[in-house]
Amino acid sequence: MGLIRSLCVFITFLSCIISSAHGQAISISITIRIGFYLTTCPTAEIIVRNAVRAGFNSDPRIAPGILRMHFHDCFVQGCDGSVLISGSNTERTAVPNLSLRGFEVIENAKTQLEATCPGVVSCADILALAARDTVVLTRGIGWQVPTGRRDGRVSVASNANNLPGPRDSVAVQQQKFSALGLNTRDLVVLAGGHTLGTAGCGVFRDRLFNNTDPNVDQPFLTQLQTKCPRNGDGSVRVDLDTGSGTTFDNSYFINLSRGRGVLESDHVLWTDPATRPIVQQLMSSSGNFNAEFARSMVKMSNIGVVTGTNGEIRKVCSAIN
């Protein structure tokens, strides 16, 4: 059954064609597949998993950090590891990426892989695998990650300007997701990644005052106003999933239904008729959410991948060769 499932995934990849943010067709290469490193670096996934576990045990905040990092990587030029490159004017210096965590975990995994299988495993693949592993470590369900990506050589801060933002309406979010071949259901499912992690008060404080939206839970609004006063410290962090910010589950959607979405972009998923039915479905079963999240993550993780002889396999993830 595992072979059949992998084959079905592989065939799906052959038929997928998506559009880039610039309207250009991006095809998913036939070289992306489950078990790409089975013969060239058979312990690759184990090495990544152990590196992520070590990082998580040291600092659990790397779980939402790495998950978000993978999302931000894929939404800018595709899943090519470009968000990992350091230096002036790289994606890493863009405002939406300044709070990303876990770079050292990816680099640690890369160092170990280079010692075991030099020049074989890409940083883009390490990040895709690590994102899956963080979900498992926070009590979510794992999935098979197709591998075979190569690393991109371009990383420019301005390319991150079109990332989905905390104030985006559903219509704007739909536009950004659709431009990359992701539909409205993918949008809502992937937003469920906000079951992990926090946001700084400065990101959402503007919606806390003079808010007359009847769909916002008033006691919750008062609570947020206390944590994030009008002239307070914008760096104070608040869980995006109140009461369950360190566990991968569907409580994020339950909170949305109760008017407890922290970001405006989350809150509108409940108030907009285009997305509310999807939220209602996902809040009814944590198991269903986990399965759908895995499906949408595989779909997202194959946006604009670099394969074949294109790109490179970086020696260190923070710099091109």
Coordinates of C-alpha atoms in Angstrom, one line a residue:
M1 CA 0.0 0.0 0.0
G2 CA 2.9 2.4 0.8
L3 CA 4.3 1.9 -2.7
I4 CA 0.9 2.5 -4.3
R5 CA 0.4 5.6 -2.2
S6 CA 3.8 6.9 -3.2
L7 CA 3.2 6.2 -6.8
C8 CA -0.1 8.1 -6.7
V9 CA 1.7 11.0 -5.2
F10 CA 4.3 10.8 -7.9
I11 CA 1.7 10.7 -10.6
T12 CA -0.1 13.7 -9.1
F13 CA 3.2 15.6 -9.3
L14 CA 3.5 14.8 -13.0
S15 CA 0.2 16.4 -13.8
C16 CA 0.5 19.5 -11.6
I17 CA 1.1 22.9 -13.3
I18 CA 0.7 26.0 -11.2
S19 CA 1.1 29.7 -11.8
S20 CA 3.7 31.9 -10.3
A21 CA 3.0 35.3 -8.8
H22 CA 4.2 36.8 -12.1
G23 CA 1.8 34.8 -14.2
Q24 CA 4.4 32.3 -15.5
A25 CA 3.8 28.6 -15.5
I26 CA 5.8 26.6 -13.0
S27 CA 5.7 22.8 -13.5
I28 CA 6.5 20.3 -10.8
S29 CA 9.4 18.2 -11.9
I30 CA 9.1 14.5 -12.2
T31 CA 12.3 14.2 -10.1
I32 CA 10.4 15.1 -6.9
R33 CA 9.4 11.9 -5.2
I34 CA 9.1 10.1 -1.9
G35 CA 12.5 8.5 -1.0
F36 CA 14.6 10.5 -3.3
Y37 CA 17.7 10.0 -1.1
L38 CA 17.0 6.3 -0.4
T39 CA 20.3 5.2 -2.1
T40 CA 22.4 8.4 -2.1
C41 CA 21.9 9.3 1.6
P42 CA 19.6 6.7 3.3
T43 CA 19.9 8.3 6.7
A44 CA 19.0 11.8 5.5
E45 CA 15.6 12.0 7.1
I46 CA 16.8 10.5 10.4
I47 CA 19.6 13.1 10.6
V48 CA 17.2 16.0 10.0
R49 CA 14.7 14.6 12.4
N50 CA 17.3 14.2 15.2
A51 CA 18.6 17.7 14.5
V52 CA 15.1 19.2 14.8
R53 CA 14.4 17.2 18.0
A54 CA 17.6 18.5 19.6
G55 CA 16.7 22.0 18.6
F56 CA 13.2 21.6 19.9
N57 CA 14.3 20.2 23.2
S58 CA 16.6 23.2 23.6
D59 CA 14.0 25.8 22.5
P60 CA 10.4 24.7 21.7
R61 CA 9.8 28.0 19.9
I62 CA 11.7 26.7 16.9
A63 CA 8.7 24.5 16.0
P64 CA 6.4 27.4 14.8
G65 CA 9.5 29.2 13.6
I66 CA 10.6 26.5 11.2
L67 CA 7.0 25.8 10.0
R68 CA 6.6 29.5 9.2
M69 CA 10.0 29.6 7.6
H70 CA 9.1 26.9 5.2
F71 CA 5.8 28.7 4.3
H72 CA 7.7 32.0 3.7
D73 CA 10.3 30.2 1.6
C74 CA 7.7 28.6 -0.7
F75 CA 5.7 31.8 -1.2
V76 CA 8.8 33.6 -2.5
Q77 CA 10.2 32.2 -5.7
G78 CA 9.1 28.7 -4.7
C79 CA 10.5 26.2 -2.2
D80 CA 14.2 26.7 -3.0
G81 CA 15.7 27.4 0.4
S82 CA 16.3 31.1 -0.6
V83 CA 14.9 32.3 2.8
L84 CA 17.9 30.6 4.5
I85 CA 20.6 32.7 2.7
S86 CA 22.0 35.4 5.0
G87 CA 23.5 38.8 4.0
S88 CA 22.4 42.3 3.2
N89 CA 19.2 42.7 1.2
T90 CA 18.4 38.9 1.3
E91 CA 14.9 37.6 2.0
R92 CA 16.0 37.0 5.5
T93 CA 16.2 40.7 6.1
A94 CA 12.7 41.5 4.9
V95 CA 10.3 42.7 7.6
P96 CA 8.0 39.6 7.5
N97 CA 11.1 37.4 8.1
L98 CA 12.8 39.2 10.9
S99 CA 11.1 37.2 13.6
L100 CA 11.7 33.8 12.0
R101 CA 13.4 31.2 14.2
G102 CA 15.3 28.0 13.7
F103 CA 18.0 28.9 11.2
E104 CA 20.6 27.3 13.4
V105 CA 18.6 24.0 13.4
I106 CA 18.6 23.8 9.7
E107 CA 22.3 24.6 9.6
N108 CA 23.1 22.0 12.2
A109 CA 21.3 19.4 10.1
K110 CA 23.2 20.5 7.0
T111 CA 26.5 20.2 8.8
Q112 CA 25.7 16.6 9.8
L113 CA 24.5 15.7 6.3
E114 CA 27.6 17.1 4.7
A115 CA 29.7 15.0 7.0
T116 CA 27.7 11.9 6.1
C117 CA 26.7 12.5 2.5
P118 CA 28.6 15.5 1.1
G119 CA 27.0 17.5 -1.7
V120 CA 23.8 15.4 -1.8
V121 CA 21.0 16.8 0.3
S122 CA 19.7 20.3 -0.4
C123 CA 18.8 22.9 2.1
A124 CA 15.4 23.3 0.5
D125 CA 14.7 19.6 1.3
I126 CA 16.1 19.9 4.8
L127 CA 13.6 22.8 5.5
A128 CA 10.7 20.8 4.0
L129 CA 11.5 17.8 6.1
A130 CA 12.1 19.9 9.2
A131 CA 8.7 21.6 8.9
R132 CA 7.1 18.1 8.9
D133 CA 9.1 17.1 11.9
T134 CA 8.1 20.2 14.0
V135 CA 4.4 19.2 13.5
V136 CA 5.1 15.7 14.8
L137 CA 7.1 17.1 17.8
T138 CA 4.1 19.2 18.8
R139 CA 1.7 16.3 18.7
G140 CA 0.5 16.5 15.1
I141 CA 0.5 13.7 12.6
G142 CA 3.4 13.3 10.2
W143 CA 3.4 12.7 6.4
Q144 CA 5.7 11.5 3.7
V145 CA 7.7 14.5 2.3
P146 CA 8.6 14.3 -1.4
T147 CA 12.3 15.3 -1.9
G148 CA 14.6 16.1 -4.7
R149 CA 14.6 19.9 -4.6
R150 CA 17.8 21.8 -5.3
D151 CA 18.7 25.1 -3.8
G152 CA 18.1 28.4 -5.5
R153 CA 20.9 31.0 -5.9
V154 CA 18.8 34.2 -5.6
S155 CA 17.5 35.8 -2.4
V156 CA 16.3 39.4 -2.5
A157 CA 14.4 41.1 0.3
S158 CA 11.9 42.9 -2.0
N159 CA 10.7 39.5 -3.3
A160 CA 9.1 38.9 0.1
N161 CA 6.9 42.0 -0.1
N162 CA 3.9 39.9 -1.4
L163 CA 3.8 37.4 1.5
P164 CA 0.3 37.0 3.0
G165 CA 0.0 39.6 5.7
P166 CA -1.7 39.9 9.1
R167 CA -4.2 42.5 7.9
D168 CA -5.1 40.8 4.6
S169 CA -8.8 40.3 3.8
V170 CA -10.0 36.9 2.6
A171 CA -10.1 38.2 -1.0
V172 CA -6.5 39.4 -0.8
Q173 CA -5.4 36.1 0.7
Q174 CA -7.2 34.2 -2.0
Q175 CA -5.4 36.2 -4.6
K176 CA -2.0 35.5 -3.1
F177 CA -2.7 31.8 -2.7
S178 CA -4.3 31.3 -6.1
A179 CA -1.3 32.9 -7.8
L180 CA 0.7 29.9 -6.6
G181 CA -1.8 27.2 -7.4
L182 CA -3.3 27.0 -4.0
N183 CA -7.1 27.1 -3.5
T184 CA -9.3 28.6 -0.8
R185 CA -9.4 25.3 1.1
D186 CA -5.6 25.2 1.1
L187 CA -5.6 28.8 2.4
V188 CA -7.8 27.9 5.4
V189 CA -6.0 24.6 6.1
L190 CA -2.6 26.2 6.0
A191 CA -3.7 29.1 8.2
G192 CA -4.2 26.3 10.8
G193 CA -0.5 26.4 11.2
H194 CA -1.2 29.3 13.5
T195 CA -2.2 26.7 16.1
L196 CA 1.5 27.0 16.9
G197 CA 3.4 30.2 17.8
T198 CA 2.9 33.8 18.7
A199 CA 2.6 37.3 17.3
G200 CA 4.1 40.5 18.6
C201 CA 1.6 43.1 19.9
G202 CA 2.9 45.6 17.3
V203 CA 1.7 43.3 14.5
F204 CA -2.0 43.4 15.4
R205 CA -2.5 46.2 18.1
D206 CA -4.1 48.6 15.7
R207 CA -7.2 46.3 15.5
L208 CA -7.7 46.2 19.3
F209 CA -8.9 49.7 19.8
N210 CA -12.1 51.3 18.5
N211 CA -13.1 47.8 17.3
T212 CA -16.9 47.6 16.9
D213 CA -16.9 44.2 15.1
P214 CA -19.7 42.2 16.9
N215 CA -18.0 39.0 15.9
V216 CA -15.1 39.7 18.2
D217 CA -15.3 38.1 21.7
Q218 CA -15.4 41.2 24.0
P219 CA -13.7 39.5 27.0
F220 CA -11.0 38.3 24.7
L221 CA -10.6 41.8 23.2
T222 CA -10.2 43.2 26.7
Q223 CA -7.6 40.6 27.5
L224 CA -5.6 41.5 24.4
Q225 CA -5.9 45.2 25.2
T226 CA -4.4 44.5 28.6
K227 CA -1.5 42.5 27.2
C228 CA -1.0 45.0 24.3
P229 CA -1.9 48.5 25.6
R230 CA -2.1 51.3 23.1
N231 CA 1.4 52.7 23.8
G232 CA 2.9 49.5 25.2
D233 CA 5.8 47.3 24.1
G234 CA 5.2 46.1 20.6
S235 CA 7.5 43.1 21.0
V236 CA 5.4 41.4 23.7
R237 CA 4.2 38.1 22.3
V238 CA 0.7 36.6 22.3
D239 CA -0.3 33.1 21.4
L240 CA -2.1 32.9 18.1
D241 CA -4.1 29.9 19.4
T242 CA -5.2 30.9 22.9
G243 CA -4.9 28.1 25.3
S244 CA -3.2 25.7 23.0
G245 CA -0.3 27.6 21.4
T246 CA 2.3 24.8 21.8
T247 CA 0.2 21.9 20.6
F248 CA -0.6 21.1 16.9
D249 CA -4.4 20.7 17.0
N250 CA -7.6 22.2 15.6
S251 CA -8.3 24.5 18.5
Y252 CA -7.2 27.4 16.4
F253 CA -10.4 27.0 14.3
I254 CA -12.5 26.6 17.5
N255 CA -11.1 29.9 18.7
L256 CA -12.0 31.6 15.4
S257 CA -15.6 30.4 15.8
R258 CA -15.6 32.1 19.2
G259 CA -14.3 35.4 18.0
R260 CA -10.9 34.9 19.3
G261 CA -8.7 35.3 16.2
V262 CA -5.7 37.3 17.1
L263 CA -4.7 38.5 13.6
E264 CA -7.3 40.2 11.4
S265 CA -6.3 37.8 8.6
D266 CA -7.3 34.9 10.9
H267 CA -10.5 36.5 12.2
V268 CA -11.9 37.1 8.8
L269 CA -11.7 33.4 8.0
W270 CA -14.7 33.0 10.3
T271 CA -16.6 36.1 9.2
D272 CA -16.3 35.7 5.5
P273 CA -18.9 33.3 3.9
A274 CA -16.2 32.0 1.5
T275 CA -14.1 30.5 4.2
R276 CA -16.4 30.0 7.2
P277 CA -17.8 26.6 6.1
I278 CA -14.2 25.3 5.8
V279 CA -13.4 26.5 9.3
Q280 CA -16.6 24.8 10.6
Q281 CA -15.5 21.5 9.0
L282 CA -11.9 21.7 10.4
M283 CA -13.0 22.6 13.9
S284 CA -15.2 19.4 14.1
S285 CA -12.3 17.0 13.9
S286 CA -8.6 17.3 14.8
G287 CA -7.9 14.1 12.8
N288 CA -9.4 15.6 9.7
F289 CA -7.5 18.8 10.1
N290 CA -4.2 16.9 10.5
A291 CA -4.8 14.9 7.3
E292 CA -5.8 18.0 5.3
F293 CA -2.9 19.9 6.6
A294 CA -0.5 17.2 5.4
R295 CA -2.1 17.2 2.0
S296 CA -1.9 21.0 1.7
M297 CA 1.7 21.1 3.0
V298 CA 2.8 18.6 0.3
K299 CA 1.0 20.7 -2.3
M300 CA 2.6 23.9 -1.0
S301 CA 6.1 22.4 -0.6
N302 CA 6.2 21.7 -4.4
I303 CA 5.7 25.3 -5.5
G304 CA 8.3 26.3 -8.0
V305 CA 10.9 23.7 -7.0
V306 CA 14.3 23.7 -8.6
T307 CA 15.4 20.3 -9.9
G308 CA 17.7 18.5 -12.3
T309 CA 20.8 20.5 -13.1
N310 CA 19.3 23.8 -12.1
G311 CA 20.3 25.5 -8.9
E312 CA 22.8 23.8 -6.7
I313 CA 23.3 21.8 -3.5
R314 CA 24.7 24.4 -1.0
K315 CA 27.6 23.4 1.2
V316 CA 26.1 25.6 4.0
C317 CA 22.5 26.8 3.9
S318 CA 23.2 30.4 4.7
A319 CA 25.3 31.1 1.6
I320 CA 25.4 30.1 -2.1
N321 CA 28.4 28.1 -3.2

